[in-house]
PDB file of C-alpha atoms in Angstrom:
ATOM      1  CA  MET A   1       0.147  -0.236   0.117  1.00  0.00           C
ATOM      2  CA  TYR A   2       1.122   3.249  -0.707  1.00  0.00           C
ATOM      3  CA  PRO A   3       0.721   6.314   1.833  1.00  0.00           C
ATOM      4  CA  PRO A   4      -1.760   9.140   0.309  1.00  0.00           C
ATOM      5  CA  PRO A   5       0.179  12.072  -1.345  1.00  0.00           C
ATOM      6  CA  PRO A   6       0.662  14.711   0.767  1.00  0.00           C
ATOM      7  CA  PRO A   7      -2.339  17.747   1.273  1.00  0.00           C
ATOM      8  CA  TYR A   8      -1.631  20.970  -1.202  1.00  0.00           C
ATOM      9  CA  TYR A   9      -1.443  24.136   0.691  1.00  0.00           C
ATOM     10  CA  GLY A  10      -1.188  26.136  -2.561  1.00  0.00           C
ATOM     11  CA  ALA A  11      -3.013  29.726  -3.265  1.00  0.00           C
ATOM     12  CA  PRO A  12      -6.451  28.860  -4.168  1.00  0.00           C
ATOM     13  CA  PRO A  13      -7.390  29.354  -8.284  1.00  0.00           C
ATOM     14  CA  PRO A  14      -8.391  32.655  -9.060  1.00  0.00           C
ATOM     15  CA  ALA A  15     -12.279  33.552  -9.496  1.00  0.00           C
ATOM     16  CA  ALA A  16     -11.974  33.448 -13.462  1.00  0.00           C
ATOM     17  CA  PHE A  17     -11.160  30.083 -13.077  1.00  0.00           C
ATOM     18  CA  TYR A  18     -14.711  29.110 -11.408  1.00  0.00           C
ATOM     19  CA  ALA A  19     -16.098  31.368 -13.697  1.00  0.00           C
ATOM     20  CA  PRO A  20     -18.997  29.973 -16.458  1.00  0.00           C
ATOM     21  CA  PRO A  21     -17.626  30.735 -19.703  1.00  0.00           C
ATOM     22  CA  PRO A  22     -19.345  33.604 -21.499  1.00  0.00           C
ATOM     23  CA  MET A  23     -23.027  32.788 -23.456  1.00  0.00           C
ATOM     24  CA  MET A  24     -24.142  33.829 -26.765  1.00  0.00           C
ATOM     25  CA  ALA A  25     -27.068  36.502 -26.728  1.00  0.00           C
ATOM     26  CA  PRO A  26     -30.223  35.182 -27.839  1.00  0.00           C
ATOM     27  CA  PRO A  27     -31.317  37.006 -31.525  1.00  0.00           C
ATOM     28  CA  ARG A  28     -33.517  39.817 -31.312  1.00  0.00           C
ATOM     29  CA  ARG A  29     -36.859  39.624 -32.060  1.00  0.00           C
ATOM     30  CA  TYR A  30     -39.446  41.868 -32.726  1.00  0.00           C
ATOM     31  CA  SER A  31     -43.421  41.477 -32.596  1.00  0.00           C
ATOM     32  CA  PRO A  32     -44.156  42.720 -36.378  1.00  0.00           C
ATOM     33  CA  TRP A  33     -47.142  45.153 -36.551  1.00  0.00           C
ATOM     34  CA  LEU A  34     -46.013  47.577 -39.124  1.00  0.00           C
ATOM     35  CA  VAL A  35     -46.297  44.655 -42.028  1.00  0.00           C
ATOM     36  CA  PRO A  36     -50.033  44.379 -41.164  1.00  0.00           C
ATOM     37  CA  LEU A  37     -50.444  47.722 -40.645  1.00  0.00           C
ATOM     38  CA  ILE A  38     -49.124  48.511 -44.208  1.00  0.00           C
ATOM     39  CA  PHE A  39     -51.043  45.818 -45.275  1.00  0.00           C
ATOM     40  CA  LEU A  40     -54.288  47.146 -43.948  1.00  0.00           C
ATOM     41  CA  VAL A  41     -54.211  50.643 -45.132  1.00  0.00           C
ATOM     42  CA  ASN A  42     -53.209  49.709 -48.493  1.00  0.00           C
ATOM     43  CA  LEU A  43     -56.762  47.689 -48.322  1.00  0.00           C
ATOM     44  CA  GLY A  44     -58.855  50.553 -47.141  1.00  0.00           C
ATOM     45  CA  MET A  45     -57.228  52.806 -50.187  1.00  0.00           C
ATOM     46  CA  PHE A  46     -58.133  50.801 -52.323  1.00  0.00           C
ATOM     47  CA  ILE A  47     -61.759  50.466 -51.083  1.00  0.00           C
ATOM     48  CA  TRP A  48     -61.281  54.370 -51.251  1.00  0.00           C
ATOM     49  CA  ILE A  49     -60.415  54.318 -54.316  1.00  0.00           C
ATOM     50  CA  MET A  50     -63.319  52.296 -55.642  1.00  0.00           C
ATOM     51  CA  TYR A  51     -66.146  54.539 -54.143  1.00  0.00           C
ATOM     52  CA  GLU A  52     -64.903  57.445 -55.178  1.00  0.00           C
ATOM     53  CA  ASN A  53     -64.216  55.649 -59.023  1.00  0.00           C
ATOM     54  CA  ASN A  54     -68.217  55.304 -58.867  1.00  0.00           C
ATOM     55  CA  CYS A  55     -67.952  53.073 -62.391  1.00  0.00           C
ATOM     56  CA  PRO A  56     -72.073  52.986 -62.738  1.00  0.00           C
ATOM     57  CA  SER A  57     -72.179  56.843 -62.492  1.00  0.00           C
ATOM     58  CA  ARG A  58     -69.845  56.758 -65.451  1.00  0.00           C
ATOM     59  CA  MET A  59     -71.494  53.936 -67.394  1.00  0.00           C
ATOM     60  CA  SER A  60     -74.574  51.254 -66.808  1.00  0.00           C
ATOM     61  CA  LYS A  61     -74.143  48.891 -64.405  1.00  0.00           C
ATOM     62  CA  ASP A  62     -74.337  46.096 -66.924  1.00  0.00           C
ATOM     63  CA  GLN A  63     -70.864  47.359 -67.891  1.00  0.00           C
ATOM     64  CA  CYS A  64     -69.162  47.302 -64.762  1.00  0.00           C
ATOM     65  CA  MET A  65     -67.499  44.018 -63.595  1.00  0.00           C
ATOM     66  CA  GLY A  66     -69.985  43.230 -60.345  1.00  0.00           C
ATOM     67  CA  GLY A  67     -72.582  46.670 -61.289  1.00  0.00           C
ATOM     68  CA  HIS A  68     -75.460  44.916 -59.570  1.00  0.00           C
ATOM     69  CA  PHE A  69     -73.741  42.994 -56.312  1.00  0.00           C
ATOM     70  CA  LEU A  70     -70.717  46.244 -55.800  1.00  0.00           C
ATOM     71  CA  ASP A  71     -72.912  49.221 -57.221  1.00  0.00           C
ATOM     72  CA  ARG A  72     -70.854  51.853 -56.349  1.00  0.00           C
ATOM     73  CA  PHE A  73     -67.531  49.760 -55.662  1.00  0.00           C
ATOM     74  CA  SER A  74     -67.923  47.933 -58.907  1.00  0.00           C
ATOM     75  CA  PHE A  75     -65.071  47.265 -61.358  1.00  0.00           C
ATOM     76  CA  GLN A  76     -64.430  49.344 -64.504  1.00  0.00           C
ATOM     77  CA  PRO A  77     -64.912  46.680 -67.633  1.00  0.00           C
ATOM     78  CA  TRP A  78     -62.112  44.048 -68.682  1.00  0.00           C
ATOM     79  CA  ARG A  79     -61.808  46.425 -71.458  1.00  0.00           C
ATOM     80  CA  ASP A  80     -60.339  49.076 -69.541  1.00  0.00           C
ATOM     81  CA  ASN A  81     -58.539  47.804 -66.839  1.00  0.00           C
ATOM     82  CA  ARG A  82     -57.269  44.486 -66.843  1.00  0.00           C
ATOM     83  CA  MET A  83     -55.821  44.713 -63.103  1.00  0.00           C
ATOM     84  CA  ILE A  84     -59.546  45.218 -61.848  1.00  0.00           C
ATOM     85  CA  GLY A  85     -59.878  48.563 -60.826  1.00  0.00           C
ATOM     86  CA  PRO A  86     -60.488  51.844 -61.012  1.00  0.00           C
ATOM     87  CA  THR A  87     -59.586  54.211 -64.024  1.00  0.00           C
ATOM     88  CA  PRO A  88     -56.637  56.398 -64.097  1.00  0.00           C
ATOM     89  CA  GLU A  89     -58.725  59.338 -64.241  1.00  0.00           C
ATOM     90  CA  THR A  90     -59.529  58.544 -60.856  1.00  0.00           C
ATOM     91  CA  LEU A  91     -55.906  57.239 -59.888  1.00  0.00           C
ATOM     92  CA  GLN A  92     -54.376  60.397 -61.054  1.00  0.00           C
ATOM     93  CA  ARG A  93     -57.030  62.609 -58.536  1.00  0.00           C
ATOM     94  CA  LEU A  94     -55.899  60.762 -55.806  1.00  0.00           C
ATOM     95  CA  GLY A  95     -52.584  61.134 -55.729  1.00  0.00           C
ATOM     96  CA  GLY A  96     -50.763  58.413 -58.476  1.00  0.00           C
ATOM     97  CA  LEU A  97     -47.900  59.708 -59.772  1.00  0.00           C
ATOM     98  CA  ASP A  98     -48.526  61.596 -62.725  1.00  0.00           C
ATOM     99  CA  ASN A  99     -44.541  63.553 -64.204  1.00  0.00           C
ATOM    100  CA  LYS A 100     -45.855  66.608 -65.403  1.00  0.00           C
ATOM    101  CA  LEU A 101     -47.680  67.169 -62.056  1.00  0.00           C
ATOM    102  CA  VAL A 102     -44.495  66.221 -59.897  1.00  0.00           C
ATOM    103  CA  LEU A 103     -42.467  68.698 -61.743  1.00  0.00           C
ATOM    104  CA  ASN A 104     -45.841  71.445 -61.780  1.00  0.00           C
ATOM    105  CA  GLY A 105     -44.944  71.301 -57.509  1.00  0.00           C
ATOM    106  CA  GLU A 106     -46.822  68.104 -56.462  1.00  0.00           C
ATOM    107  CA  ALA A 107     -43.869  66.344 -54.921  1.00  0.00           C
ATOM    108  CA  TRP A 108     -45.723  64.953 -52.631  1.00  0.00           C
ATOM    109  CA  ARG A 109     -47.294  62.594 -55.573  1.00  0.00           C
ATOM    110  CA  LEU A 110     -43.638  60.785 -55.399  1.00  0.00           C
ATOM    111  CA  PHE A 111     -44.789  59.305 -52.115  1.00  0.00           C
ATOM    112  CA  SER A 112     -49.164  58.888 -51.872  1.00  0.00           C
ATOM    113  CA  ALA A 113     -48.491  57.041 -55.213  1.00  0.00           C
ATOM    114  CA  MET A 114     -46.903  53.649 -53.552  1.00  0.00           C
ATOM    115  CA  TRP A 115     -50.414  53.627 -51.185  1.00  0.00           C
ATOM    116  CA  LEU A 116     -52.903  53.259 -54.509  1.00  0.00           C
ATOM    117  CA  HIS A 117     -52.893  50.398 -56.822  1.00  0.00           C
ATOM    118  CA  ALA A 118     -54.414  49.972 -60.070  1.00  0.00           C
ATOM    119  CA  GLY A 119     -56.521  46.558 -59.434  1.00  0.00           C
ATOM    120  CA  LEU A 120     -57.219  44.117 -57.173  1.00  0.00           C
ATOM    121  CA  ILE A 121     -54.632  41.912 -58.889  1.00  0.00           C
ATOM    122  CA  HIS A 122     -52.067  44.470 -58.397  1.00  0.00           C
ATOM    123  CA  LEU A 123     -53.045  44.590 -54.647  1.00  0.00           C
ATOM    124  CA  PHE A 124     -52.556  40.769 -54.414  1.00  0.00           C
ATOM    125  CA  VAL A 125     -49.525  40.161 -55.947  1.00  0.00           C
ATOM    126  CA  ASN A 126     -47.793  43.379 -53.892  1.00  0.00           C
ATOM    127  CA  MET A 127     -49.390  41.920 -50.591  1.00  0.00           C
ATOM    128  CA  LEU A 128     -47.968  38.875 -51.061  1.00  0.00           C
ATOM    129  CA  SER A 129     -44.417  39.675 -51.632  1.00  0.00           C
ATOM    130  CA  LEU A 130     -44.621  42.239 -49.107  1.00  0.00           C
ATOM    131  CA  ASP A 131     -45.576  39.229 -46.276  1.00  0.00           C
ATOM    132  CA  PHE A 132     -43.324  37.053 -47.714  1.00  0.00           C
ATOM    133  CA  VAL A 133     -40.402  39.753 -47.795  1.00  0.00           C
ATOM    134  CA  GLY A 134     -41.266  42.103 -45.277  1.00  0.00           C
ATOM    135  CA  LEU A 135     -42.204  39.781 -42.158  1.00  0.00           C
ATOM    136  CA  ARG A 136     -38.904  38.611 -41.812  1.00  0.00           C
ATOM    137  CA  LEU A 137     -37.403  41.997 -42.218  1.00  0.00           C
ATOM    138  CA  GLU A 138     -39.637  43.432 -39.350  1.00  0.00           C
ATOM    139  CA  GLN A 139     -38.715  40.374 -37.070  1.00  0.00           C
ATOM    140  CA  ASP A 140     -35.437  40.723 -37.299  1.00  0.00           C
ATOM    141  CA  PHE A 141     -34.267  44.437 -37.647  1.00  0.00           C
ATOM    142  CA  GLY A 142     -37.629  46.269 -35.973  1.00  0.00           C
ATOM    143  CA  PHE A 143     -40.179  48.688 -37.105  1.00  0.00           C
ATOM    144  CA  HIS A 144     -38.337  51.764 -37.329  1.00  0.00           C
ATOM    145  CA  ARG A 145     -35.817  50.597 -39.483  1.00  0.00           C
ATOM    146  CA  PHE A 146     -37.690  48.482 -41.456  1.00  0.00           C
ATOM    147  CA  GLY A 147     -40.570  51.454 -42.361  1.00  0.00           C
ATOM    148  CA  PHE A 148     -37.739  53.759 -42.815  1.00  0.00           C
ATOM    149  CA  VAL A 149     -35.953  51.263 -45.779  1.00  0.00           C
ATOM    150  CA  TYR A 150     -39.461  50.299 -47.099  1.00  0.00           C
ATOM    151  CA  VAL A 151     -40.691  54.459 -47.599  1.00  0.00           C
ATOM    152  CA  LEU A 152     -37.681  55.708 -49.245  1.00  0.00           C
ATOM    153  CA  ALA A 153     -37.137  52.521 -51.203  1.00  0.00           C
ATOM    154  CA  GLY A 154     -40.460  53.106 -52.673  1.00  0.00           C
ATOM    155  CA  LEU A 155     -39.327  57.169 -53.005  1.00  0.00           C
ATOM    156  CA  GLY A 156     -36.529  55.579 -55.489  1.00  0.00           C
ATOM    157  CA  GLY A 157     -39.158  53.507 -57.114  1.00  0.00           C
ATOM    158  CA  SER A 158     -41.049  56.639 -57.834  1.00  0.00           C
ATOM    159  CA  LEU A 159     -38.292  58.800 -58.653  1.00  0.00           C
ATOM    160  CA  GLY A 160     -36.872  55.616 -61.199  1.00  0.00           C
ATOM    161  CA  SER A 161     -40.366  55.900 -62.874  1.00  0.00           C
ATOM    162  CA  CYS A 162     -40.343  59.510 -63.278  1.00  0.00           C
ATOM    163  CA  LEU A 163     -36.732  59.407 -64.539  1.00  0.00           C
ATOM    164  CA  ASN A 164     -37.719  56.548 -66.930  1.00  0.00           C
ATOM    165  CA  ILE A 165     -40.749  58.661 -68.366  1.00  0.00           C
ATOM    166  CA  ILE A 166     -38.645  61.573 -69.305  1.00  0.00           C
ATOM    167  CA  LYS A 167     -36.088  59.562 -70.635  1.00  0.00           C
ATOM    168  CA  GLN A 168     -38.159  57.971 -73.321  1.00  0.00           C
ATOM    169  CA  GLN A 169     -40.276  61.260 -73.540  1.00  0.00           C
ATOM    170  CA  ARG A 170     -43.787  60.225 -73.290  1.00  0.00           C
ATOM    171  CA  THR A 171     -46.762  61.970 -74.916  1.00  0.00           C
ATOM    172  CA  SER A 172     -49.462  59.392 -73.384  1.00  0.00           C
ATOM    173  CA  LYS A 173     -50.527  60.462 -70.418  1.00  0.00           C
ATOM    174  CA  THR A 174     -48.933  57.739 -67.626  1.00  0.00           C
ATOM    175  CA  ILE A 175     -49.938  56.818 -64.182  1.00  0.00           C
ATOM    176  CA  SER A 176     -47.919  55.539 -62.015  1.00  0.00           C
ATOM    177  CA  VAL A 177     -49.368  53.808 -58.742  1.00  0.00           C
ATOM    178  CA  GLY A 178     -48.434  50.511 -56.790  1.00  0.00           C
ATOM    179  CA  ALA A 179     -46.126  49.568 -53.695  1.00  0.00           C
ATOM    180  CA  SER A 180     -43.988  47.438 -56.049  1.00  0.00           C
ATOM    181  CA  GLY A 181     -41.019  50.082 -55.703  1.00  0.00           C
ATOM    182  CA  ALA A 182     -41.006  49.555 -51.963  1.00  0.00           C
ATOM    183  CA  ILE A 183     -40.948  45.856 -52.000  1.00  0.00           C
ATOM    184  CA  PHE A 184     -39.157  45.036 -54.553  1.00  0.00           C
ATOM    185  CA  GLY A 185     -36.443  48.010 -52.281  1.00  0.00           C
ATOM    186  CA  LEU A 186     -37.391  45.282 -49.051  1.00  0.00           C
ATOM    187  CA  LEU A 187     -35.904  42.079 -52.131  1.00  0.00           C
ATOM    188  CA  GLY A 188     -32.619  44.433 -52.462  1.00  0.00           C
ATOM    189  CA  ALA A 189     -32.204  45.378 -48.807  1.00  0.00           C
ATOM    190  CA  SER A 190     -32.969  41.430 -48.048  1.00  0.00           C
ATOM    191  CA  LEU A 191     -29.832  40.788 -50.436  1.00  0.00           C
ATOM    192  CA  SER A 192     -27.097  43.435 -49.242  1.00  0.00           C
ATOM    193  CA  GLU A 193     -28.279  41.775 -45.750  1.00  0.00           C
ATOM    194  CA  LEU A 194     -27.545  38.555 -46.395  1.00  0.00           C
ATOM    195  CA  ILE A 195     -23.870  39.723 -47.450  1.00  0.00           C
ATOM    196  CA  THR A 196     -23.304  41.903 -44.896  1.00  0.00           C
ATOM    197  CA  ASN A 197     -23.888  39.679 -42.363  1.00  0.00           C
ATOM    198  CA  TRP A 198     -22.676  36.555 -43.965  1.00  0.00           C
ATOM    199  CA  THR A 199     -21.226  34.780 -41.369  1.00  0.00           C
ATOM    200  CA  VAL A 200     -24.537  35.082 -39.577  1.00  0.00           C
ATOM    201  CA  TYR A 201     -25.986  32.764 -41.963  1.00  0.00           C
ATOM    202  CA  ASP A 202     -25.967  29.268 -42.432  1.00  0.00           C
ATOM    203  CA  ASP A 203     -27.534  27.880 -45.546  1.00  0.00           C
ATOM    204  CA  LYS A 204     -26.381  31.240 -47.726  1.00  0.00           C
ATOM    205  CA  CYS A 205     -26.598  29.909 -51.400  1.00  0.00           C
ATOM    206  CA  SER A 206     -30.578  28.702 -51.056  1.00  0.00           C
ATOM    207  CA  THR A 207     -30.805  32.344 -49.105  1.00  0.00           C
ATOM    208  CA  ILE A 208     -29.561  33.643 -52.448  1.00  0.00           C
ATOM    209  CA  MET A 209     -31.414  32.055 -54.786  1.00  0.00           C
ATOM    210  CA  ILE A 210     -34.665  32.113 -53.144  1.00  0.00           C
ATOM    211  CA  LEU A 211     -33.662  35.942 -53.255  1.00  0.00           C
ATOM    212  CA  ILE A 212     -32.923  36.491 -56.534  1.00  0.00           C
ATOM    213  CA  LEU A 213     -35.640  33.852 -58.072  1.00  0.00           C
ATOM    214  CA  ASN A 214     -38.419  35.997 -56.098  1.00  0.00           C
ATOM    215  CA  ALA A 215     -37.085  38.818 -57.636  1.00  0.00           C
ATOM    216  CA  ALA A 216     -37.125  37.677 -61.000  1.00  0.00           C
ATOM    217  CA  LEU A 217     -40.529  36.248 -60.622  1.00  0.00           C
ATOM    218  CA  ASN A 218     -41.957  39.726 -59.745  1.00  0.00           C
ATOM    219  CA  LEU A 219     -39.592  41.296 -62.827  1.00  0.00           C
ATOM    220  CA  LEU A 220     -41.396  38.939 -65.112  1.00  0.00           C
ATOM    221  CA  ILE A 221     -44.984  39.549 -63.953  1.00  0.00           C
ATOM    222  CA  GLY A 222     -44.431  43.488 -64.454  1.00  0.00           C
ATOM    223  CA  PHE A 223     -43.674  42.399 -67.493  1.00  0.00           C
ATOM    224  CA  LEU A 224     -46.542  40.731 -68.323  1.00  0.00           C
ATOM    225  CA  LEU A 225     -49.398  42.773 -66.499  1.00  0.00           C
ATOM    226  CA  HIS A 226     -47.673  45.866 -68.266  1.00  0.00           C
ATOM    227  CA  MET A 227     -46.102  47.165 -64.416  1.00  0.00           C
ATOM    228  CA  ASP A 228     -43.780  49.796 -64.232  1.00  0.00           C
ATOM    229  CA  ASN A 229     -40.652  47.880 -64.015  1.00  0.00           C
ATOM    230  CA  SER A 230     -38.384  51.102 -64.030  1.00  0.00           C
ATOM    231  CA  ALA A 231     -40.414  51.615 -60.281  1.00  0.00           C
ATOM    232  CA  HIS A 232     -39.045  47.984 -59.076  1.00  0.00           C
ATOM    233  CA  VAL A 233     -35.591  48.470 -60.180  1.00  0.00           C
ATOM    234  CA  GLY A 234     -35.490  52.171 -59.030  1.00  0.00           C
ATOM    235  CA  GLY A 235     -36.704  50.468 -55.322  1.00  0.00           C
ATOM    236  CA  LEU A 236     -34.017  47.680 -55.963  1.00  0.00           C
ATOM    237  CA  VAL A 237     -31.354  49.675 -56.494  1.00  0.00           C
ATOM    238  CA  ALA A 238     -32.307  52.220 -53.444  1.00  0.00           C
ATOM    239  CA  GLY A 239     -32.847  49.082 -51.042  1.00  0.00           C
ATOM    240  CA  PHE A 240     -29.940  47.334 -51.595  1.00  0.00           C
ATOM    241  CA  PHE A 241     -27.297  50.240 -50.852  1.00  0.00           C
ATOM    242  CA  LEU A 242     -30.246  51.179 -47.866  1.00  0.00           C
ATOM    243  CA  GLY A 243     -29.889  47.256 -46.819  1.00  0.00           C
ATOM    244  CA  PHE A 244     -26.340  47.953 -46.034  1.00  0.00           C
ATOM    245  CA  VAL A 245     -27.022  50.987 -43.576  1.00  0.00           C
ATOM    246  CA  PHE A 246     -29.703  50.087 -41.941  1.00  0.00           C
ATOM    247  CA  PHE A 247     -30.169  46.090 -41.638  1.00  0.00           C
ATOM    248  CA  VAL A 248     -26.403  44.727 -40.015  1.00  0.00           C
ATOM    249  CA  LYS A 249     -26.626  42.487 -37.394  1.00  0.00           C
ATOM    250  CA  PRO A 250     -23.968  41.981 -34.939  1.00  0.00           C
ATOM    251  CA  GLN A 251     -21.294  39.140 -36.194  1.00  0.00           C
ATOM    252  CA  LEU A 252     -21.089  35.921 -35.409  1.00  0.00           C
ATOM    253  CA  GLY A 253     -19.378  35.390 -32.044  1.00  0.00           C
ATOM    254  CA  TYR A 254     -20.292  38.701 -30.409  1.00  0.00           C
ATOM    255  CA  VAL A 255     -21.520  38.443 -26.545  1.00  0.00           C
ATOM    256  CA  SER A 256     -22.904  41.212 -24.913  1.00  0.00           C
ATOM    257  CA  SER A 257     -21.881  42.783 -21.764  1.00  0.00           C
ATOM    258  CA  LYS A 258     -24.656  41.474 -19.917  1.00  0.00           C
ATOM    259  CA  TYR A 259     -23.929  37.967 -20.873  1.00  0.00           C
ATOM    260  CA  MET A 260     -20.833  38.087 -19.916  1.00  0.00           C
ATOM    261  CA  PRO A 261     -19.701  37.093 -16.544  1.00  0.00           C
ATOM    262  CA  THR A 262     -17.980  39.201 -14.360  1.00  0.00           C
ATOM    263  CA  HIS A 263     -14.578  37.337 -13.575  1.00  0.00           C
ATOM    264  CA  ASN A 264     -14.357  35.972 -17.378  1.00  0.00           C
ATOM    265  CA  GLN A 265     -11.418  36.555 -19.184  1.00  0.00           C
ATOM    266  CA  VAL A 266     -12.013  35.610 -22.784  1.00  0.00           C
ATOM    267  CA  LYS A 267     -10.950  38.104 -25.075  1.00  0.00           C
ATOM    268  CA  ARG A 268     -14.627  39.458 -26.420  1.00  0.00           C
ATOM    269  CA  THR A 269     -15.265  39.438 -30.287  1.00  0.00           C
ATOM    270  CA  ALA A 270     -16.029  43.298 -31.451  1.00  0.00           C
ATOM    271  CA  ARG A 271     -19.702  43.714 -32.428  1.00  0.00           C
ATOM    272  CA  HIS A 272     -19.233  44.620 -35.862  1.00  0.00           C
ATOM    273  CA  ASN A 273     -16.115  43.851 -38.184  1.00  0.00           C
ATOM    274  CA  PHE A 274     -14.640  45.863 -40.717  1.00  0.00           C
ATOM    275  CA  CYS A 275     -16.397  44.636 -43.711  1.00  0.00           C
ATOM    276  CA  GLN A 276     -19.580  45.697 -42.289  1.00  0.00           C
ATOM    277  CA  TYR A 277     -18.200  48.973 -41.474  1.00  0.00           C
ATOM    278  CA  PHE A 278     -17.034  49.224 -44.685  1.00  0.00           C
ATOM    279  CA  LEU A 279     -19.831  48.403 -46.725  1.00  0.00           C
ATOM    280  CA  GLY A 280     -22.086  50.878 -44.515  1.00  0.00           C
ATOM    281  CA  VAL A 281     -20.265  53.836 -45.581  1.00  0.00           C
ATOM    282  CA  VAL A 282     -20.593  52.646 -49.135  1.00  0.00           C
ATOM    283  CA  GLY A 283     -23.876  52.042 -48.787  1.00  0.00           C
ATOM    284  CA  LEU A 284     -24.852  55.589 -47.229  1.00  0.00           C
ATOM    285  CA  VAL A 285     -22.204  57.605 -49.634  1.00  0.00           C
ATOM    286  CA  VAL A 286     -23.885  55.757 -52.823  1.00  0.00           C
ATOM    287  CA  SER A 287     -27.547  56.402 -51.226  1.00  0.00           C
ATOM    288  CA  ILE A 288     -26.471  59.859 -50.812  1.00  0.00           C
ATOM    289  CA  ILE A 289     -25.403  60.456 -54.645  1.00  0.00           C
ATOM    290  CA  LEU A 290     -28.173  58.356 -56.331  1.00  0.00           C
ATOM    291  CA  PHE A 291     -31.012  60.337 -54.603  1.00  0.00           C
ATOM    292  CA  ALA A 292     -29.097  63.715 -55.124  1.00  0.00           C
ATOM    293  CA  THR A 293     -28.629  62.520 -58.601  1.00  0.00           C
ATOM    294  CA  ALA A 294     -32.187  61.513 -59.660  1.00  0.00           C
ATOM    295  CA  PHE A 295     -34.005  64.728 -57.688  1.00  0.00           C
ATOM    296  CA  GLY A 296     -31.342  67.001 -59.875  1.00  0.00           C
ATOM    297  CA  LYS A 297     -32.421  65.177 -62.892  1.00  0.00           C
ATOM    298  CA  LEU A 298     -36.308  65.291 -62.249  1.00  0.00           C
ATOM    299  CA  PHE A 299     -36.185  68.578 -61.141  1.00  0.00           C
ATOM    300  CA  ASN A 300     -33.709  70.055 -63.096  1.00  0.00           C
ATOM    301  CA  ILE A 301     -31.331  71.547 -60.949  1.00  0.00           C
ATOM    302  CA  LYS A 302     -29.554  74.113 -63.579  1.00  0.00           C
ATOM    303  CA  GLU A 303     -32.611  75.678 -64.812  1.00  0.00           C
ATOM    304  CA  ILE A 304     -33.575  76.225 -61.237  1.00  0.00           C
ATOM    305  CA  ARG A 305     -30.370  78.068 -60.398  1.00  0.00           C
ATOM    306  CA  GLN A 306     -30.991  80.702 -63.395  1.00  0.00           C
ATOM    307  CA  HIS A 307     -33.742  81.725 -61.086  1.00  0.00           C
ATOM    308  CA  LEU A 308     -32.052  81.900 -57.944  1.00  0.00           C
ATOM    309  CA  PRO A 309     -29.643  84.951 -56.829  1.00  0.00           C
ATOM    310  CA  ASP A 310     -26.493  85.080 -57.404  1.00  0.00           C
ATOM    311  CA  GLY A 311     -25.518  85.173 -53.405  1.00  0.00           C
ATOM    312  CA  VAL A 312     -27.576  82.024 -53.465  1.00  0.00           C
ATOM    313  CA  ASN A 313     -25.858  80.080 -56.331  1.00  0.00           C
ATOM    314  CA  LYS A 314     -22.201  81.125 -54.513  1.00  0.00           C
ATOM    315  CA  TYR A 315     -23.531  78.476 -51.819  1.00  0.00           C
TER     316      TYR A 315
END
């Protein structure tokens, strides 16, 4: 039999030895309420549009779609509107995007047009896409960042539509409406969000393919239904660069200080890496340049400056 080992009388290990390892903070999830609110607002606006359109006041109820059942809320005949909705004149009167009226001082139409829709089909496609893309973004980033990107992307879509009309020098009266620009902006922001938060995602390739296919499908629907794809492209580009600024997640391995044990001496991972900061700055600069250039071309800054005093032009 061997004698027992002598007792150890050395100093006890430091407190950090007993400290539990740092725990990863659970991803914060917000309760989405803005996306359902946007859906209800668009639905309410469409009902109001059909009330103001009042098809039976223009023609007999037999000619209106659902004239005897819907009465004042009935739709225009199929030959007039294949989206199943009102007349272009009604959309223009209620805030549709008319390039000439925008240039004549009604710039508010750049925002109002994104809440109007040309028909039931138009409304259904847009709201379905909004739910598909918007709910996840609002859950991940909150209503404030989601709402800001949604409105700015819609503005980018309106600017793209107006600039396309000017470029093609259309003489016919063209009215552009719909939330398509804002929704395509959310698709673009989802793609840039995937790029800047690359380390967080596990199945990256399938996520990218789903986003690309969704964008391509919406563009195809736009061509088939003769929608304004210039608004789609404008919103997509605006949302893509805005996503680098507003949709940034902490990088993989980051632990918040409230989840870090007091005596733990493990080196902490930075909240964001260099690429995220770099892409955020690039996205902000490019967004400012794009919006400034679009407004400059739309309202022709050179002609405006000719009517300003010399003292103002110096600045």
